PDB file of C-alpha atoms in Angstrom:
ATOM      1  CA  UNK V   1     185.323  89.491 138.753  1.00 54.00           C
ATOM      2  CA  UNK V   2     183.658  91.225 141.707  1.00 66.00           C
ATOM      3  CA  UNK V   3     180.210  89.703 141.220  1.00 65.00           C
ATOM      4  CA  UNK V   4     181.660  86.202 141.684  1.00 63.00           C
ATOM      5  CA  UNK V   5     183.389  86.883 145.000  1.00 71.00           C
ATOM      6  CA  UNK V   6     180.270  86.289 147.126  1.00 75.00           C
ATOM      7  CA  UNK V   7     179.159  83.054 145.459  1.00 71.00           C
ATOM      8  CA  UNK V   8     180.165  79.667 146.887  1.00 73.00           C
ATOM      9  CA  UNK V   9     180.313  78.138 143.402  1.00 70.00           C
ATOM     10  CA  UNK V  10     180.057  79.198 139.799  1.00 64.00           C
ATOM     11  CA  UNK V  11     178.588  77.155 136.958  1.00 68.00           C
ATOM     12  CA  UNK V  12     179.917  78.188 133.555  1.00 66.00           C
ATOM     13  CA  UNK V  13     177.470  77.552 130.732  1.00 75.00           C
ATOM     14  CA  UNK V  14     179.774  78.816 127.982  1.00 90.00           C
ATOM     15  CA  UNK V  15     183.145  79.848 129.405  1.00 90.00           C
ATOM     16  CA  UNK V  16     184.569  80.817 126.009  1.00 94.00           C
ATOM     17  CA  UNK V  17     181.711  83.253 125.356  1.00 93.00           C
ATOM     18  CA  UNK V  18     182.199  84.705 128.830  1.00 90.00           C
ATOM     19  CA  UNK V  19     185.958  85.069 128.292  1.00 93.00           C
ATOM     20  CA  UNK V  20     185.390  86.929 125.016  1.00 94.00           C
ATOM     21  CA  UNK V  21     183.518  89.674 126.848  1.00 93.00           C
ATOM     22  CA  UNK V  22     186.773  90.601 128.581  1.00 92.00           C
ATOM     23  CA  UNK V  23     189.365  89.260 126.116  1.00 96.00           C
ATOM     24  CA  UNK V  24     187.964  89.369 122.563  1.00 97.00           C
ATOM     25  CA  UNK V  25     191.482  88.877 121.178  1.00 97.00           C
ATOM     26  CA  UNK V  26     191.346  85.210 122.267  1.00 98.00           C
ATOM     27  CA  UNK V  27     189.508  84.476 119.009  1.00 98.00           C
ATOM     28  CA  UNK V  28     189.949  85.307 115.367  1.00 98.00           C
ATOM     29  CA  UNK V  29     186.746  86.356 113.617  1.00 97.00           C
ATOM     30  CA  UNK V  30     185.057  86.157 110.232  1.00 98.00           C
ATOM     31  CA  UNK V  31     182.259  88.347 108.913  1.00 98.00           C
ATOM     32  CA  UNK V  32     179.479  87.004 106.745  1.00 98.00           C
ATOM     33  CA  UNK V  33     175.895  85.799 106.683  1.00 98.00           C
ATOM     34  CA  UNK V  34     174.274  83.115 108.837  1.00 97.00           C
ATOM     35  CA  UNK V  35     171.129  81.334 107.735  1.00 95.00           C
ATOM     36  CA  UNK V  36     169.153  78.467 109.209  1.00 93.00           C
ATOM     37  CA  UNK V  37     167.121  75.767 107.496  1.00 89.00           C
ATOM     38  CA  UNK V  38     163.526  75.870 108.744  1.00 90.00           C
ATOM     39  CA  UNK V  39     162.097  73.527 106.092  1.00 86.00           C
ATOM     40  CA  UNK V  40     160.726  70.168 107.160  1.00 86.00           C
ATOM     41  CA  UNK V  41     163.743  68.174 105.933  1.00 86.00           C
ATOM     42  CA  UNK V  42     166.569  66.167 107.479  1.00 88.00           C
ATOM     43  CA  UNK V  43     168.585  69.426 107.594  1.00 85.00           C
ATOM     44  CA  UNK V  44     165.955  71.271 109.650  1.00 88.00           C
ATOM     45  CA  UNK V  45     167.701  73.477 112.206  1.00 88.00           C
ATOM     46  CA  UNK V  46     171.078  73.340 110.459  1.00 92.00           C
ATOM     47  CA  UNK V  47     172.917  76.640 110.210  1.00 93.00           C
ATOM     48  CA  UNK V  48     175.108  77.771 107.343  1.00 93.00           C
ATOM     49  CA  UNK V  49     177.746  80.508 107.339  1.00 96.00           C
ATOM     50  CA  UNK V  50     178.676  82.313 104.107  1.00 97.00           C
ATOM     51  CA  UNK V  51     181.886  84.328 104.291  1.00 97.00           C
ATOM     52  CA  UNK V  52     181.336  87.946 103.164  1.00 98.00           C
ATOM     53  CA  UNK V  53     183.249  91.015 104.399  1.00 97.00           C
ATOM     54  CA  UNK V  54     180.015  93.025 104.045  1.00 97.00           C
ATOM     55  CA  UNK V  55     177.897  90.523 106.001  1.00 98.00           C
ATOM     56  CA  UNK V  56     176.078  91.537 109.168  1.00 97.00           C
ATOM     57  CA  UNK V  57     177.164  88.546 111.289  1.00 97.00           C
ATOM     58  CA  UNK V  58     180.497  88.095 113.056  1.00 96.00           C
ATOM     59  CA  UNK V  59     181.564  84.604 114.134  1.00 96.00           C
ATOM     60  CA  UNK V  60     184.548  83.296 116.042  1.00 95.00           C
ATOM     61  CA  UNK V  61     186.570  81.350 113.514  1.00 95.00           C
ATOM     62  CA  UNK V  62     189.694  80.446 115.481  1.00 97.00           C
ATOM     63  CA  UNK V  63     190.525  80.115 119.178  1.00 97.00           C
ATOM     64  CA  UNK V  64     193.873  80.678 120.862  1.00 98.00           C
ATOM     65  CA  UNK V  65     193.377  77.831 123.332  1.00 96.00           C
ATOM     66  CA  UNK V  66     196.462  78.696 125.398  1.00 97.00           C
ATOM     67  CA  UNK V  67     195.244  82.274 125.894  1.00 97.00           C
ATOM     68  CA  UNK V  68     191.726  81.047 126.696  1.00 96.00           C
ATOM     69  CA  UNK V  69     192.836  78.556 129.343  1.00 94.00           C
ATOM     70  CA  UNK V  70     195.284  81.048 130.841  1.00 95.00           C
ATOM     71  CA  UNK V  71     192.415  83.552 131.251  1.00 94.00           C
ATOM     72  CA  UNK V  72     189.913  80.912 132.411  1.00 91.00           C
ATOM     73  CA  UNK V  73     192.240  79.480 135.056  1.00 92.00           C
ATOM     74  CA  UNK V  74     193.222  82.944 136.242  1.00 91.00           C
ATOM     75  CA  UNK V  75     189.561  83.804 136.847  1.00 85.00           C
ATOM     76  CA  UNK V  76     188.410  80.469 138.275  1.00 84.00           C
ATOM     77  CA  UNK V  77     191.346  80.029 140.647  1.00 84.00           C
ATOM     78  CA  UNK V  78     190.831  83.387 142.388  1.00 72.00           C
ATOM     79  CA  UNK V  79     189.893  83.082 146.054  1.00 61.00           C
TER      80      UNK V  79
END
């Protein structure tokens, strides 16, 4: 990636998310609804996904780890 050529080092916060920008086929996806618990309980902050083909949220459900690492190493080993 051109923007990385002039940097002495790169810190990846979420390399899978970054890889999906360029290679979305690395993951399999599911559509549905995501909700979060905001009540003052032990589950506060927990998220729940409900599978629904008509849902407005899309989540990565599976990862092809070989394809991810192949892409990641190709990008990070460029000089």
